[in-house]
Coordinates of C-alpha atoms in Angstrom, one line a residue:
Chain V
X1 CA 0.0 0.0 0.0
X2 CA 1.8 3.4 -0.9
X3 CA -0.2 5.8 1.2
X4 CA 0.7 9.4 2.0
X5 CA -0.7 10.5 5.9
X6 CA -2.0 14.0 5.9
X7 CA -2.9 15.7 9.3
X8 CA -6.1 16.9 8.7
X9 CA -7.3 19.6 12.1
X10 CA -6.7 18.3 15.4
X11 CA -8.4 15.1 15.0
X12 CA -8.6 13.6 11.4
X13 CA -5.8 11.8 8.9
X14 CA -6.1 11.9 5.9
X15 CA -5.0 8.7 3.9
X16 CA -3.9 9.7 0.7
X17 CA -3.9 6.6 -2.1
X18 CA -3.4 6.1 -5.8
X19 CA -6.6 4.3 -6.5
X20 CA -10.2 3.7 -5.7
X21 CA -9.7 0.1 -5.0
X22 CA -6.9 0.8 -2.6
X23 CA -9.0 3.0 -0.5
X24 CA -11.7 0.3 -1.0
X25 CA -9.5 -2.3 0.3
X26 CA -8.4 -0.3 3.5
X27 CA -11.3 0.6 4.2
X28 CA -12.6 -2.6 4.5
X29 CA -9.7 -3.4 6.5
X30 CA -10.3 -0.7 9.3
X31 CA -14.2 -0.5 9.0
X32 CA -13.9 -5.0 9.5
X33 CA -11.5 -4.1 12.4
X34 CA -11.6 -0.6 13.9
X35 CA -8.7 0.8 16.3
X36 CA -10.0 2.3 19.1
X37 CA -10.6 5.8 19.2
X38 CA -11.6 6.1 15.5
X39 CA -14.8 7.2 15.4
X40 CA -15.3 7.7 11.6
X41 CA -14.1 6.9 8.4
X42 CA -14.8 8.7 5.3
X43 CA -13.5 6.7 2.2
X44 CA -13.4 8.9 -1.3
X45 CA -12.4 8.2 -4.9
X46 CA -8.6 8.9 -3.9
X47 CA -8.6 9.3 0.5
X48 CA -9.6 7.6 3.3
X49 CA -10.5 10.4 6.0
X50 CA -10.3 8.8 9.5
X51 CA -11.6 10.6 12.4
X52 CA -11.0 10.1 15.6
X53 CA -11.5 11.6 19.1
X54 CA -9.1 12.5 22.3
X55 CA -7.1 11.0 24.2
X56 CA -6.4 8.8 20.8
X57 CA -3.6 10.9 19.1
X58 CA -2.4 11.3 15.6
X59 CA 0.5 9.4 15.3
X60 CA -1.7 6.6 17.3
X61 CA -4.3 6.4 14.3
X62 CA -1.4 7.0 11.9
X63 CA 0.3 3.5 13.4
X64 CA -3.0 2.0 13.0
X65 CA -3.5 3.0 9.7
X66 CA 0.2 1.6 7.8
X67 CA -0.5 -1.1 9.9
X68 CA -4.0 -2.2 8.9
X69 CA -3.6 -5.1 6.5
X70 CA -5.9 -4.5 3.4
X71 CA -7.1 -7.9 1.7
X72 CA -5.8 -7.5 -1.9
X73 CA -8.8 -6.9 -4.4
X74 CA -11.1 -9.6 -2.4
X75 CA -13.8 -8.3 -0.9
X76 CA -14.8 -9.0 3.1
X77 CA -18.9 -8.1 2.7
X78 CA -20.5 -10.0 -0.3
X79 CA -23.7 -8.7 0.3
X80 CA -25.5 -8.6 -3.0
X81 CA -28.8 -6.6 -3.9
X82 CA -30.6 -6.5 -7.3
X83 CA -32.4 -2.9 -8.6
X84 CA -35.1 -3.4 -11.0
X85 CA -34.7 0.0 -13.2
X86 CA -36.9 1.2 -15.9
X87 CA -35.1 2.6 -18.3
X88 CA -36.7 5.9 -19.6
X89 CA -34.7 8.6 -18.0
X90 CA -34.4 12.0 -19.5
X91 CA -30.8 11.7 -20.6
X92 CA -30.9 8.3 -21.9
X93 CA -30.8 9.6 -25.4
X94 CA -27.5 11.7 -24.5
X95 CA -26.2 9.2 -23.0
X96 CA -26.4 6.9 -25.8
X97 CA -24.9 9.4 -28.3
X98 CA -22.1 10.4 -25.9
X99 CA -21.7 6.0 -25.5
X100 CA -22.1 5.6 -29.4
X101 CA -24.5 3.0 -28.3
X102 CA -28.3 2.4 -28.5
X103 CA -30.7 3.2 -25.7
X104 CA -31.1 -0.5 -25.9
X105 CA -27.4 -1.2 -25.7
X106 CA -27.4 1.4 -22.7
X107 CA -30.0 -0.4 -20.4
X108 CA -28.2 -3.8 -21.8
X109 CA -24.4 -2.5 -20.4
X110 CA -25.9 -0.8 -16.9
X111 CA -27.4 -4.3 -16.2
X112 CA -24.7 -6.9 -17.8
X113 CA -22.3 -6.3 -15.4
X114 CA -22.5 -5.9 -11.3
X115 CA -21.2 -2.9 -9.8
X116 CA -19.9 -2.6 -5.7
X117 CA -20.3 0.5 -4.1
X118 CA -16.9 2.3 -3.2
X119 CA -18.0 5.1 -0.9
X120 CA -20.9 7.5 0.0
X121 CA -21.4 11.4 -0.4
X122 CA -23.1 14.2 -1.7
X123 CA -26.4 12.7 0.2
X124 CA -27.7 10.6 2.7
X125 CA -27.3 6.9 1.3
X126 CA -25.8 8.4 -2.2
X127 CA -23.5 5.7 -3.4
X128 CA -21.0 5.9 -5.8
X129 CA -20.9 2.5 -7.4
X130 CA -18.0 1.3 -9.5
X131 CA -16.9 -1.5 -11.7
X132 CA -19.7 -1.1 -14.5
X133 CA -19.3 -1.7 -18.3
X134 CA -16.1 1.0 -19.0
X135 CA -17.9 1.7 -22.0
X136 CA -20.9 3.7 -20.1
X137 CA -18.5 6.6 -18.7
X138 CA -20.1 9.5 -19.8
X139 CA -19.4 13.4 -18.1
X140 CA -22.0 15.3 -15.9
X141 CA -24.5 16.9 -17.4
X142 CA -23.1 20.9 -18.3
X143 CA -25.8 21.9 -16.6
X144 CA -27.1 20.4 -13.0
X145 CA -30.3 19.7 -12.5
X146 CA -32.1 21.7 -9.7
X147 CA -34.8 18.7 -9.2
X148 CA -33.7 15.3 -9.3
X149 CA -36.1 12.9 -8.3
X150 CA -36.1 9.9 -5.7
X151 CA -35.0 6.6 -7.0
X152 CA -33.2 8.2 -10.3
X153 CA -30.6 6.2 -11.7
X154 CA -27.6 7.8 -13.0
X155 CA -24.8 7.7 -14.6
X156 CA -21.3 9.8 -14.1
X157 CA -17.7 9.2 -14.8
X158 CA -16.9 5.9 -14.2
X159 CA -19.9 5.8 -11.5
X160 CA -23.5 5.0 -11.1
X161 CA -25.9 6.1 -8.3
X162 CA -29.4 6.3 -7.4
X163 CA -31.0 9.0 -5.8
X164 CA -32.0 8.7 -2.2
X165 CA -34.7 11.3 -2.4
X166 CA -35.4 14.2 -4.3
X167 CA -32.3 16.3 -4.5
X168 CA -30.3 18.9 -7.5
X169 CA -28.1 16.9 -9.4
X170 CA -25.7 17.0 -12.4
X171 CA -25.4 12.9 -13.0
X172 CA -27.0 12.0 -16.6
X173 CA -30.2 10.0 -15.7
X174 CA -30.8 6.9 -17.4
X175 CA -33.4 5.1 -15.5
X176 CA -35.9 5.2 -11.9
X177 CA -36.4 2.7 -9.8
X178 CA -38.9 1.8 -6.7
X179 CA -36.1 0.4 -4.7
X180 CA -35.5 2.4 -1.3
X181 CA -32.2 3.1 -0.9
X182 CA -32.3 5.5 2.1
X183 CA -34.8 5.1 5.1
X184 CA -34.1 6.4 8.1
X185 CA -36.3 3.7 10.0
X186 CA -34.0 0.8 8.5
X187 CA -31.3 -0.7 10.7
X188 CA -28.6 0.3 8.7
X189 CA -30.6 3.2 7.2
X190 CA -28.9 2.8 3.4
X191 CA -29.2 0.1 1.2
X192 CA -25.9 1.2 -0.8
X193 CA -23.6 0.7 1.7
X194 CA -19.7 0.6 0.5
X195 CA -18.9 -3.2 -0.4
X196 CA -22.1 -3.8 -1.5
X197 CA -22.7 -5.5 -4.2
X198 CA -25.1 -4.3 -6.9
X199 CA -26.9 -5.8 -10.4
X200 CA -29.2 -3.9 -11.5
X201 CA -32.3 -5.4 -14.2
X202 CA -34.7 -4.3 -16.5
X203 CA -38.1 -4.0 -14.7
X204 CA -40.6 -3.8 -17.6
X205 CA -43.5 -0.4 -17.8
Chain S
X1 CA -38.4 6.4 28.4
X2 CA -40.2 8.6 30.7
X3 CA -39.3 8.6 34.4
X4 CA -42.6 10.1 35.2
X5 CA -45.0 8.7 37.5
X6 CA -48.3 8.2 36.3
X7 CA -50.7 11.1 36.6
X8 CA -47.6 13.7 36.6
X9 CA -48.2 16.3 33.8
X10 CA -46.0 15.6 30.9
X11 CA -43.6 18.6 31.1
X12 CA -42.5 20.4 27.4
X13 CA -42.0 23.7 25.6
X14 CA -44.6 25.1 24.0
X15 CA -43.2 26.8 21.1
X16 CA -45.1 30.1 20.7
X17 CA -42.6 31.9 17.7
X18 CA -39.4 30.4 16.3
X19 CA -37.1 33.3 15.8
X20 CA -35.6 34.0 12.3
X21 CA -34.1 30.2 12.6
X22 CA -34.5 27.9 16.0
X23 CA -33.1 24.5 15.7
X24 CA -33.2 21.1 18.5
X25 CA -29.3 20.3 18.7
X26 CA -27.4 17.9 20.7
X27 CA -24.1 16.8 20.2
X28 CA -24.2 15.2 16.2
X29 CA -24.4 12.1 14.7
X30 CA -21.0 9.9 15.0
X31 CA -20.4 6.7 13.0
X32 CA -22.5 7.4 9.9
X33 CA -20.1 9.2 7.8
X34 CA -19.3 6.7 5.9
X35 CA -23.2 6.7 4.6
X36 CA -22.9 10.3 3.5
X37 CA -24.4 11.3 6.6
X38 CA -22.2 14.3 8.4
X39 CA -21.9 15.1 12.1
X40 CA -24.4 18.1 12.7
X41 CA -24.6 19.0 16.5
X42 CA -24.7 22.4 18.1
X43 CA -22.8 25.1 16.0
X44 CA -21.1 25.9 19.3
X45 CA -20.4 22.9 21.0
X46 CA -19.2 24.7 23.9
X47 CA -22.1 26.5 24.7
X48 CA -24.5 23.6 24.4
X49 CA -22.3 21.6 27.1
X50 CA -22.0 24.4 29.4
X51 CA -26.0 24.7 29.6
X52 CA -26.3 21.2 30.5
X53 CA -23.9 20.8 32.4
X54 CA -26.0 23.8 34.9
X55 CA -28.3 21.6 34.9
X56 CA -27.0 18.6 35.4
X57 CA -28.0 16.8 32.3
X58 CA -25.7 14.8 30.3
X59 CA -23.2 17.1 28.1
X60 CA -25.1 15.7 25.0
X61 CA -28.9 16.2 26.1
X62 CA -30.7 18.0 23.0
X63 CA -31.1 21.7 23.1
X64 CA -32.5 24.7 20.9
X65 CA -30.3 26.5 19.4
X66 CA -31.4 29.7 18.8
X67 CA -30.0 32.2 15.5
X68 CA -30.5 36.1 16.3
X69 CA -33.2 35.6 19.4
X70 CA -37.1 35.9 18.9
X71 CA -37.8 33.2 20.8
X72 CA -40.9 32.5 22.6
X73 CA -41.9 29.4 24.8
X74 CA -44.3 28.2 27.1
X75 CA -43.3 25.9 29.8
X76 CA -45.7 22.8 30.3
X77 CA -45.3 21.3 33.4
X78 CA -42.5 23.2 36.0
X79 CA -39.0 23.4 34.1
X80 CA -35.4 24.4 35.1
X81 CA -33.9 26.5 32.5
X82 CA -30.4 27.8 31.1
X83 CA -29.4 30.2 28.8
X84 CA -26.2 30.0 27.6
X85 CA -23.9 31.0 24.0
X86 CA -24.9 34.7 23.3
X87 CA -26.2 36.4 25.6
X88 CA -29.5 37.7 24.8
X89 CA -31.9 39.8 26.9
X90 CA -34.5 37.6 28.0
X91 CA -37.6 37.4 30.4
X92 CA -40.3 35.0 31.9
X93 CA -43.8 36.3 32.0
X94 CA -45.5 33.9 34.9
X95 CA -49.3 33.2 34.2
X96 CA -50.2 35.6 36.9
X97 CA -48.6 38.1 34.4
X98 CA -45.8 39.0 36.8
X99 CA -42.6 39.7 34.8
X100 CA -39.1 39.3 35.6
X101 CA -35.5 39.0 33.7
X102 CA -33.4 35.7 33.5
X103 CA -29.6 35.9 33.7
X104 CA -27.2 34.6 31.4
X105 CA -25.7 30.9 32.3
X106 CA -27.6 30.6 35.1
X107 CA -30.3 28.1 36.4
X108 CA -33.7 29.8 36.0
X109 CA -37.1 28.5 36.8
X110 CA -39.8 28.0 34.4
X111 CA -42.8 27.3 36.3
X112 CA -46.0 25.8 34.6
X113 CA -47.7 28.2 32.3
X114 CA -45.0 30.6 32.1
X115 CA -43.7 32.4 29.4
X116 CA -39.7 32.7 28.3
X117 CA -39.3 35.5 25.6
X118 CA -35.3 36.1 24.2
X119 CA -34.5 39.3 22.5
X120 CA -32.2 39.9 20.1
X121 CA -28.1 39.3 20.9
X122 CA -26.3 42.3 21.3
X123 CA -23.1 40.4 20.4
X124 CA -22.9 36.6 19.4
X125 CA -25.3 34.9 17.0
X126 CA -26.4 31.6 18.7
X127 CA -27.9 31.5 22.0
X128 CA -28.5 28.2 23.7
X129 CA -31.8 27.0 25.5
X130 CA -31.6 24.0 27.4
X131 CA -34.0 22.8 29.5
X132 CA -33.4 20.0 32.6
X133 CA -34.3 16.6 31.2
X134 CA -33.3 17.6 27.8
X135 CA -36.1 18.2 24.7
X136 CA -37.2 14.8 23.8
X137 CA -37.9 14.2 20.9
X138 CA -37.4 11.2 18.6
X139 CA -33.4 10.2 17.8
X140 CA -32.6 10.4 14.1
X141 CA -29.6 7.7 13.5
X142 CA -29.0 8.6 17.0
X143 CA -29.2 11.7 17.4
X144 CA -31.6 14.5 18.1
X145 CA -29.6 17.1 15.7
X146 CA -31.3 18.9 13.1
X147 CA -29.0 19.1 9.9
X148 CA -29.9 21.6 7.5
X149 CA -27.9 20.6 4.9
X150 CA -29.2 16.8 4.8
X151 CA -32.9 16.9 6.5
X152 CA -32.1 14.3 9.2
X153 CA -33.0 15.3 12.4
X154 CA -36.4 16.7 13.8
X155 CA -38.7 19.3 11.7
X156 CA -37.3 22.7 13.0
X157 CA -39.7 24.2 15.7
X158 CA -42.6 26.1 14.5
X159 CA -45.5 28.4 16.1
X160 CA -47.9 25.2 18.1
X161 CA -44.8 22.5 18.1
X162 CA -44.2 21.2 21.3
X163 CA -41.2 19.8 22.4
X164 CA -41.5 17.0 25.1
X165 CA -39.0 17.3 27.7
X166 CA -37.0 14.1 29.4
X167 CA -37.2 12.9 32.8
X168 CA -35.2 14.7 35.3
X169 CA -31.6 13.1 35.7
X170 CA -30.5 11.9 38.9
X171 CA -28.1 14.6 39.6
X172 CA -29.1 18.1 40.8
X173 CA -27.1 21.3 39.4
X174 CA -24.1 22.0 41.5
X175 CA -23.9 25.7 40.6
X176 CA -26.4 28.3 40.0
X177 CA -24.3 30.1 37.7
X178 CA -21.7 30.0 35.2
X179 CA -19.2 32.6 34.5
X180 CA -18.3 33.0 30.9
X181 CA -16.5 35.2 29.0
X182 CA -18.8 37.3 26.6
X183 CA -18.6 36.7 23.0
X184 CA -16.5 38.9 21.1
X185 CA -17.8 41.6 18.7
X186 CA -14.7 42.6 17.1
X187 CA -11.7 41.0 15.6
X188 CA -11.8 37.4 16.6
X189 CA -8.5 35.3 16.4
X190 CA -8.8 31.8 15.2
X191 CA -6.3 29.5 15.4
X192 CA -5.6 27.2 12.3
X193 CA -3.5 23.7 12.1
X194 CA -1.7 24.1 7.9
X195 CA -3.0 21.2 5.7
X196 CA -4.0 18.9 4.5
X197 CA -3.9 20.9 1.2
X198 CA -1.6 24.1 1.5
X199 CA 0.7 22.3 -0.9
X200 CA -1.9 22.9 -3.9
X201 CA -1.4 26.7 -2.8
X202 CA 1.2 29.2 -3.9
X203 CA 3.8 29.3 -0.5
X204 CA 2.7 32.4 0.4
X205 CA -1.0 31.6 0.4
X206 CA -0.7 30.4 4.3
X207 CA 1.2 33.7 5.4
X208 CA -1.9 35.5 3.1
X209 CA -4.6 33.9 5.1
X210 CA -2.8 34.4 8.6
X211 CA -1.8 38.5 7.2
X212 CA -4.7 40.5 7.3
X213 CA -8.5 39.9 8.3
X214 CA -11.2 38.6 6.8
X215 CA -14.7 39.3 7.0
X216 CA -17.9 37.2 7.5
X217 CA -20.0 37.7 4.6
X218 CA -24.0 37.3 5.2
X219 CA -23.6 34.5 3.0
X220 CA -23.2 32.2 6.2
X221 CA -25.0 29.5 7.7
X222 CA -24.8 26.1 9.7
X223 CA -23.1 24.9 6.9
X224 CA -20.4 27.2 6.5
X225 CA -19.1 30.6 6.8
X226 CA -18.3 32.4 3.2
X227 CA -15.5 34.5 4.2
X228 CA -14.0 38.0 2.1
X229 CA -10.5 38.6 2.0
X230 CA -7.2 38.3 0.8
X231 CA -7.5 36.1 -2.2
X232 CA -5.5 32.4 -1.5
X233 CA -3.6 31.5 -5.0
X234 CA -3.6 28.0 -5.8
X235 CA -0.4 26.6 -7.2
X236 CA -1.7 23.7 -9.1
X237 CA -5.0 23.6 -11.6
X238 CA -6.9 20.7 -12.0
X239 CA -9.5 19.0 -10.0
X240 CA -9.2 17.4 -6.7
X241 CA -11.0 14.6 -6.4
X242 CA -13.7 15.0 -3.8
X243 CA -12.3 14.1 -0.1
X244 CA -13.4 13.5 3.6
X245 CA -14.3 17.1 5.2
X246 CA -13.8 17.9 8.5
X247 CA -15.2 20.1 10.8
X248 CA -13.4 23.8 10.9
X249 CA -11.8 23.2 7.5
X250 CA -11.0 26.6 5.4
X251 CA -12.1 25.5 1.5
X252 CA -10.9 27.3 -0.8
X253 CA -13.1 27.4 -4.1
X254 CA -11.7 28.6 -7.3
X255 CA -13.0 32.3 -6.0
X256 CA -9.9 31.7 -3.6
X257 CA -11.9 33.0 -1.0
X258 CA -12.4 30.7 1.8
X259 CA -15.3 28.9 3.7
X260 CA -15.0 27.9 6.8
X261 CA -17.1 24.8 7.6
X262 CA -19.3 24.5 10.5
X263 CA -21.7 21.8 11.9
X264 CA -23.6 20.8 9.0
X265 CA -20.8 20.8 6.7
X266 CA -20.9 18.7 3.8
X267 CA -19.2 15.0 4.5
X268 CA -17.1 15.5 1.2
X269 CA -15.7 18.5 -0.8
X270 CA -14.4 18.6 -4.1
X271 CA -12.3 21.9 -3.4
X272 CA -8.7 21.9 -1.5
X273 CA -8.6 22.5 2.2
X274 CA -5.3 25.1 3.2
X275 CA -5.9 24.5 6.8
X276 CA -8.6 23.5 9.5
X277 CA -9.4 25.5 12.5
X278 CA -8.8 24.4 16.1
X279 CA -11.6 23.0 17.0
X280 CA -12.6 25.2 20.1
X281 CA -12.1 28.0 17.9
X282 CA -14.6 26.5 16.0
X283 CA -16.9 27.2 18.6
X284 CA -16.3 30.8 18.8
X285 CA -16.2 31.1 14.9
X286 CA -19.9 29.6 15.4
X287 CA -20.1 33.3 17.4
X288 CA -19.2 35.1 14.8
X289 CA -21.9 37.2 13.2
X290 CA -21.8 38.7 9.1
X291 CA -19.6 42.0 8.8
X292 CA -17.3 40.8 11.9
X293 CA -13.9 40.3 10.9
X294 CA -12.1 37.2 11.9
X295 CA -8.2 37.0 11.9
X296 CA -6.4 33.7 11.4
X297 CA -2.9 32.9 13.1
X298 CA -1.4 29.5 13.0
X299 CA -1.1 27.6 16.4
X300 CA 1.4 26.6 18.5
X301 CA 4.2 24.3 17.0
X302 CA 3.3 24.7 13.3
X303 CA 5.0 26.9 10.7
X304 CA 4.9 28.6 7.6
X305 CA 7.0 26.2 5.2

């Protein structure tokens, strides 16, 4: 692991890595086996944010972190859910020019392969999922959206996500689904958890 | 929950007006970040402890935390009361319509019936209301904070809501009144720690946020405070991919003027961080209202280069 330790404030290191899978892998590591005194961690595309609180100490959670042991490429959680999508979103059609594919081929490549989620942001129970058909990377929209609704599937970079509730957003959409993915009543509250594992299928009108 | 006998009233607030913006806050969320879901909590953390702590409640029982004053509540049931953050002038009306003035971090009665009215802060922004018990209302991921950024948390307070209030803790309140410094109203010093992005900033960028002062624009909120001053150059174009956020870090967006973030800050950031504040200074940045000028200096132990 070739990580660079940034002191981030008086209680948070950042863990700086050169890939997504790396900061998947520790990740999984120190969420499967947390050090004491770390009370958070924030994975990213590139960083690992790890919080912690006194009396634990930087260089404490600094040992803990070039010592953690990540599990090359194999994943500890195999949890696996499927999201019926119907594929009708508003940018489907840019999305296929931008793919040089049909709409067809479009619904066909989001649900061929199975994507993980690598980390949460932007919202409540947003996940950015990875490890989809390369061919599907396609940039945000040029302009964001100021209403996204609940259960749109999208499509940026090399990610997909689904929207936890109503929300602006500049992903291109490419589908909606009834899946919940965020409710705050549910032990944990988000379906799209990183590790998870995610295929999504056609659900038919 | 409830510790209450039966046939005991069931003792809340009665929320009569909200203020410009009244939030329930306790202490944040912990252990969810990794959902998307940020800390939240009082803006100043300091504050909210010291009320409890008059009253003997846990550090973390929920609050109000109250922007500008304009408060008004009814007390259901008899209440002990504190006040604490800025202080505000404030007064209970008792049913009988006899008036009277409540002191600043202090323990103040609330008897049944009686109205608590808060004024407007001469100095300070957020002025705590905690109540013995603590407001009860439902947990959200475990915990009571309203975060304005994501919607967890309770439904802020409105004319009618009321807000049930716990059962009394064992303890009883040791001292009838704090004494705390008053917020400042001029140039407040905040100490920052460099990182964990100063390198994508020219080398002077550091000195050129600690030089001269910035001011707090009214473009400020729970979220953050938008900041005008010395413009911080960044060394390196290109994107940074979007990274953990802490609480007191100074973003810098392409603007190069900074944002400090506060309690509902967003859990990731696309922009580079130059430096975080200390988080006690956080507190009294949380103080801070727009047009004040804040002045960074870096602490102890940490340099320049």
């Amino acid at each position: 692991m070739n990580a660079r330790l940034h002191r981030c404030g008086e209680h948070a290191v950042l863990v700086e890595l050169g890939r997504l899978e790396e900061v998947v892998a520790l990740y999984d590591a120190l969420a499967a086996d947390t050090p004491p005194g770390i009370v958070d961690l924030v994975p990213a595309a590139r960083t690992l944010l790890v919080r912690f609180e006194p009396p634990t100490r930087h260089a404490e959670v600094e040992s803990a972190v070039l010592a953690a042991r990540p599990a090359g490429g194999r994943r500890v959680t195999t949890e696996e859910v499927v999201i019926p999508v119907l594929y009708d979103g508003d940018d489907l059609a840019d999305v296929a020019r931008l793919t040089g594919l049909t709409e067809r081929e479009v619904a066909a490549a989001h649900t061929q392969t199975p994507w993980t989620v690598a980390f949460c942001g932007f919202a409540p129970g947003f996940g950015y999922m990875i490890g989809g058909d390369p061919r599907l990377a396609v940039p945000r929209r040029t302009e964001s959206r100021v209403r996204v609704p609940t259960g749109a599937v999208a499509l940026a970079g090399e990610f997909s996500g689904v929207y936890p509730r109503e929300s602006p957003g500049g992903w291109q959409l490419i589908g909606r689904t009834e899946t919940v993915v965020w409710d705050i009543a549910a032990d944990p509250p988000a379906l799209l958890r990183p590790g998870v594992r995610v295929r999504f299928a056609e659900a038919l009108p | 929950m409830s510790g209450a006998t039966a046939g005991e009233p069931r003792r809340a607030l009665v929320v009569l007006a909200p203020g410009p913006l009244t939030t329930v806050q306790d202490l944040g969320r912990r252990r969810h970040s990794h959902l998307g879901v940020g800390r939240s909590g009082a803006a100043d953390r300091g504050a909210l402890r010291l009320a409890n702590r008059l009253l003997a409640n846990p550090e973390d029982a929920a609050c109000l935390e109250v922007t500008l004053g304009g408060l008004k509540v009814r007390a259901a049931g008899d209440l002990l009361v504190a006040l604490t953050g800025a202080p505000c002038p404030a007064t209970v009306t008792s049913p009988d319509g006899r008036m009277r003035g409540v002191g600043h971090a202090s323990v103040e009665h609330l008897p049944d019936g009686a109205t608590l009215r808060l004024g407007v802060p001469p100095r300070g922004l957020r002025t705590y209301l905690a109540v013995r018990g603590g407001i009860d209302v439902p947990e959200v991921l475990g915990s009571r904070a309203t975060d304005l950024l994501s919607g967890l948390g309770p439904a802020r307070p409105a004319a009618g809501s009321v807000l049930p209030v716990g059962p009394a803790p064992a303890a009883f309140p040791a001292a009838d009144l704090a004494p705390v410094p008053e917020p400042e109203s001029g140039l407040l010093m905040l100490d920052v720690i460099p990182g964990p992005r100063h390198d994508w900033f020219t080398p002077g960028a550091l000195a050129a946020l600690c030089a001269e002062p910035y001011e707090v624009t009214p473009h400020s909120d729970r979220v953050g405070m938008r900041l005008r001053g010395p413009r911080l150059e960044r060394a390196r174009d290109g994107e940074l991919p979007s990274e953990g956020m802490v609480l007191g870090a100074l973003q810098v967006p392409p603007s190069g003027q900074p944002t400090l973030f506060l309690a509902d800050h967003p859990v990731t950031g696309g922009y580079p961080v130059i430096a975080v504040v200390r988080d006690h200074h956080v507190d009294r940045a949380a103080q801070a209202r727009p047009g004040q000028q804040v002045r960074f200096r870096l602490a102890d132990g940490h340099r320049f280069h």
